[in-house]
PDB file of C-alpha atoms in Angstrom:
ATOM      1  CA  GLN A   4      66.506 147.307 122.331  1.00  0.00           C
ATOM      2  CA  VAL A   5      64.855 145.614 119.165  1.00  0.00           C
ATOM      3  CA  GLN A   6      62.900 142.420 119.731  1.00  0.00           C
ATOM      4  CA  LEU A   7      62.081 140.371 116.804  1.00  0.00           C
ATOM      5  CA  VAL A   8      59.831 137.310 117.196  1.00  0.00           C
ATOM      6  CA  GLU A   9      59.230 134.662 114.425  1.00  0.00           C
ATOM      7  CA  SER A  10      56.304 132.581 114.169  1.00  0.00           C
ATOM      8  CA  GLY A  11      54.728 130.148 111.396  1.00  0.00           C
ATOM      9  CA  GLY A  12      57.183 127.258 111.088  1.00  0.00           C
ATOM     10  CA  GLY A  13      56.267 123.919 111.194  1.00  0.00           C
ATOM     11  CA  LEU A  14      56.232 120.460 109.413  1.00  0.00           C
ATOM     12  CA  VAL A  15      55.037 120.464 105.790  1.00  0.00           C
ATOM     13  CA  GLN A  16      55.219 118.110 102.962  1.00  0.00           C
ATOM     14  CA  ALA A  17      57.256 118.645  99.784  1.00  0.00           C
ATOM     15  CA  GLY A  18      55.242 120.778  97.464  1.00  0.00           C
ATOM     16  CA  GLY A  19      53.391 122.506 100.379  1.00  0.00           C
ATOM     17  CA  SER A  20      53.224 126.093 101.545  1.00  0.00           C
ATOM     18  CA  LEU A  21      54.042 127.827 104.845  1.00  0.00           C
ATOM     19  CA  ARG A  22      53.850 131.655 105.913  1.00  0.00           C
ATOM     20  CA  LEU A  23      56.270 132.824 108.435  1.00  0.00           C
ATOM     21  CA  SER A  24      55.663 136.272 110.293  1.00  0.00           C
ATOM     22  CA  CYS A  25      58.124 138.428 112.099  1.00  0.00           C
ATOM     23  CA  ALA A  26      56.883 140.999 114.768  1.00  0.00           C
ATOM     24  CA  ALA A  27      59.186 143.637 115.555  1.00  0.00           C
ATOM     25  CA  SER A  28      58.911 145.508 118.925  1.00  0.00           C
ATOM     26  CA  GLY A  29      61.094 147.887 120.910  1.00  0.00           C
ATOM     27  CA  ARG A  30      63.435 150.860 119.673  1.00  0.00           C
ATOM     28  CA  THR A  31      63.602 149.901 115.997  1.00  0.00           C
ATOM     29  CA  PHE A  32      65.327 152.022 113.583  1.00  0.00           C
ATOM     30  CA  SER A  33      63.639 154.543 111.744  1.00  0.00           C
ATOM     31  CA  ARG A  34      62.295 153.143 108.509  1.00  0.00           C
ATOM     32  CA  PRO A  35      64.110 149.775 108.865  1.00  0.00           C
ATOM     33  CA  ASP A  36      64.853 147.297 105.912  1.00  0.00           C
ATOM     34  CA  MET A  37      64.238 143.821 107.011  1.00  0.00           C
ATOM     35  CA  GLY A  38      65.451 140.390 105.849  1.00  0.00           C
ATOM     36  CA  TRP A  39      65.135 136.530 106.386  1.00  0.00           C
ATOM     37  CA  PHE A  40      67.913 134.274 106.497  1.00  0.00           C
ATOM     38  CA  ARG A  41      68.231 130.457 107.151  1.00  0.00           C
ATOM     39  CA  GLN A  42      70.503 127.869 108.593  1.00  0.00           C
ATOM     40  CA  ALA A  43      70.296 124.198 108.152  1.00  0.00           C
ATOM     41  CA  PRO A  44      72.003 121.733 110.405  1.00  0.00           C
ATOM     42  CA  GLY A  45      75.731 121.844 109.701  1.00  0.00           C
ATOM     43  CA  LYS A  46      75.695 124.615 107.217  1.00  0.00           C
ATOM     44  CA  GLU A  47      76.206 128.273 107.149  1.00  0.00           C
ATOM     45  CA  ARG A  48      73.462 130.790 107.674  1.00  0.00           C
ATOM     46  CA  GLU A  49      72.094 131.570 104.178  1.00  0.00           C
ATOM     47  CA  PHE A  50      70.431 134.718 102.773  1.00  0.00           C
ATOM     48  CA  VAL A  51      66.710 134.157 101.735  1.00  0.00           C
ATOM     49  CA  ALA A  52      65.079 137.540 101.184  1.00  0.00           C
ATOM     50  CA  ALA A  53      65.187 141.212 102.038  1.00  0.00           C
ATOM     51  CA  ILE A  54      62.679 144.191 101.716  1.00  0.00           C
ATOM     52  CA  THR A  55      63.143 147.952 101.845  1.00  0.00           C
ATOM     53  CA  TYR A  56      61.016 149.771 104.396  1.00  0.00           C
ATOM     54  CA  GLY A  57      58.613 150.989 101.654  1.00  0.00           C
ATOM     55  CA  GLY A  58      58.259 147.524 100.205  1.00  0.00           C
ATOM     56  CA  GLY A  59      59.314 148.883  96.665  1.00  0.00           C
ATOM     57  CA  THR A  60      62.508 147.012  96.520  1.00  0.00           C
ATOM     58  CA  THR A  61      62.924 143.061  97.367  1.00  0.00           C
ATOM     59  CA  TYR A  62      65.903 140.856  97.151  1.00  0.00           C
ATOM     60  CA  TYR A  63      66.048 137.113  96.867  1.00  0.00           C
ATOM     61  CA  GLY A  64      68.531 134.228  97.322  1.00  0.00           C
ATOM     62  CA  ASP A  65      68.818 132.282  94.131  1.00  0.00           C
ATOM     63  CA  SER A  66      67.668 128.903  95.720  1.00  0.00           C
ATOM     64  CA  VAL A  67      64.256 130.604  96.682  1.00  0.00           C
ATOM     65  CA  LYS A  68      63.685 132.963  93.668  1.00  0.00           C
ATOM     66  CA  GLY A  69      60.069 132.435  91.973  1.00  0.00           C
ATOM     67  CA  ARG A  70      58.959 130.259  95.157  1.00  0.00           C
ATOM     68  CA  PHE A  71      59.209 132.621  98.125  1.00  0.00           C
ATOM     69  CA  THR A  72      57.749 136.228  98.529  1.00  0.00           C
ATOM     70  CA  ILE A  73      58.539 138.654 101.065  1.00  0.00           C
ATOM     71  CA  SER A  74      56.266 141.407 102.348  1.00  0.00           C
ATOM     72  CA  ARG A  75      55.586 143.776 105.264  1.00  0.00           C
ATOM     73  CA  ASP A  76      53.080 145.615 106.993  1.00  0.00           C
ATOM     74  CA  ASN A  77      54.546 148.785 108.525  1.00  0.00           C
ATOM     75  CA  ALA A  78      51.444 149.723 110.514  1.00  0.00           C
ATOM     76  CA  LYS A  79      51.809 146.373 112.410  1.00  0.00           C
ATOM     77  CA  ASN A  80      55.728 146.322 112.439  1.00  0.00           C
ATOM     78  CA  ALA A  81      55.641 142.907 110.676  1.00  0.00           C
ATOM     79  CA  VAL A  82      57.415 141.311 108.081  1.00  0.00           C
ATOM     80  CA  SER A  83      56.203 137.995 106.384  1.00  0.00           C
ATOM     81  CA  LEU A  84      57.817 135.293 104.178  1.00  0.00           C
ATOM     82  CA  GLN A  85      55.250 133.362 101.946  1.00  0.00           C
ATOM     83  CA  MET A  86      56.938 130.030 101.106  1.00  0.00           C
ATOM     84  CA  ASN A  87      55.466 127.952  98.249  1.00  0.00           C
ATOM     85  CA  SER A  88      56.500 124.686  96.373  1.00  0.00           C
ATOM     86  CA  LEU A  89      58.621 123.769  99.528  1.00  0.00           C
ATOM     87  CA  LYS A  90      61.416 121.384  99.049  1.00  0.00           C
ATOM     88  CA  PRO A  91      63.226 119.155 101.588  1.00  0.00           C
ATOM     89  CA  GLU A  92      66.274 121.292 101.091  1.00  0.00           C
ATOM     90  CA  ASP A  93      64.347 124.207 102.349  1.00  0.00           C
ATOM     91  CA  THR A  94      64.362 122.661 105.759  1.00  0.00           C
ATOM     92  CA  ALA A  95      66.189 125.017 108.182  1.00  0.00           C
ATOM     93  CA  VAL A  96      65.760 127.401 111.102  1.00  0.00           C
ATOM     94  CA  TYR A  97      64.539 130.653 109.703  1.00  0.00           C
ATOM     95  CA  TYR A  98      65.543 134.028 111.159  1.00  0.00           C
ATOM     96  CA  CYS A  99      64.216 137.453 110.795  1.00  0.00           C
ATOM     97  CA  ALA A 100      66.647 140.315 110.992  1.00  0.00           C
ATOM     98  CA  GLN A 101      66.728 144.113 110.851  1.00  0.00           C
ATOM     99  CA  TYR A 102      68.959 145.395 108.255  1.00  0.00           C
ATOM    100  CA  VAL A 103      71.538 148.134 109.455  1.00  0.00           C
ATOM    101  CA  SER A 104      74.012 148.740 106.445  1.00  0.00           C
ATOM    102  CA  GLY A 105      75.926 147.220 103.665  1.00  0.00           C
ATOM    103  CA  SER A 106      74.984 144.287 101.165  1.00  0.00           C
ATOM    104  CA  TYR A 107      71.310 142.931 101.856  1.00  0.00           C
ATOM    105  CA  TYR A 108      72.775 139.390 101.133  1.00  0.00           C
ATOM    106  CA  ARG A 109      75.423 139.162 103.836  1.00  0.00           C
ATOM    107  CA  GLN A 110      74.394 138.541 107.693  1.00  0.00           C
ATOM    108  CA  GLY A 111      76.887 141.033 108.849  1.00  0.00           C
ATOM    109  CA  SER A 112      74.767 143.878 107.372  1.00  0.00           C
ATOM    110  CA  TYR A 113      72.066 143.158 110.077  1.00  0.00           C
ATOM    111  CA  GLY A 114      72.103 144.333 113.571  1.00  0.00           C
ATOM    112  CA  TYR A 115      69.117 142.586 115.390  1.00  0.00           C
ATOM    113  CA  TRP A 116      68.105 138.919 114.958  1.00  0.00           C
ATOM    114  CA  GLY A 117      65.058 136.855 116.158  1.00  0.00           C
ATOM    115  CA  GLN A 118      65.382 133.634 117.903  1.00  0.00           C
ATOM    116  CA  GLY A 119      64.304 131.621 114.772  1.00  0.00           C
ATOM    117  CA  THR A 120      61.570 129.274 113.827  1.00  0.00           C
ATOM    118  CA  GLN A 121      61.799 125.753 112.475  1.00  0.00           C
ATOM    119  CA  VAL A 122      60.658 124.660 109.160  1.00  0.00           C
ATOM    120  CA  THR A 123      60.836 121.196 108.104  1.00  0.00           C
ATOM    121  CA  VAL A 124      59.633 119.987 104.692  1.00  0.00           C
ATOM    122  CA  SER A 125      59.343 116.310 104.425  1.00  0.00           C
ATOM    123  CA  SER A 126      59.722 114.222 101.159  1.00  0.00           C
TER     124      SER A 126
END
């Protein structure tokens, strides 16, 4: 069983920054790649970013490229998402997920999910 716990969400004004964290515990896959998704009210879950175990390769959704940065600390089993220049359209629940196989951009490629953390960006 894998547990993923997100933290760091909150309310921020447009143009501000937030840093989300995801702590993994339990029986994680060996050398797991990780990702972040988000879901706004009434919308489908959307890919945000992913990172390979070694951190050498990252992937980003088009809407966050150049503003968000994904990173990880394998010694702490943690993944972070630094979000800068936030916009009201970034408002969503953000989920951390452990990659299993397939396309990094698709939620079906991830086997374990956290409960999510709310990010609200005011205009």
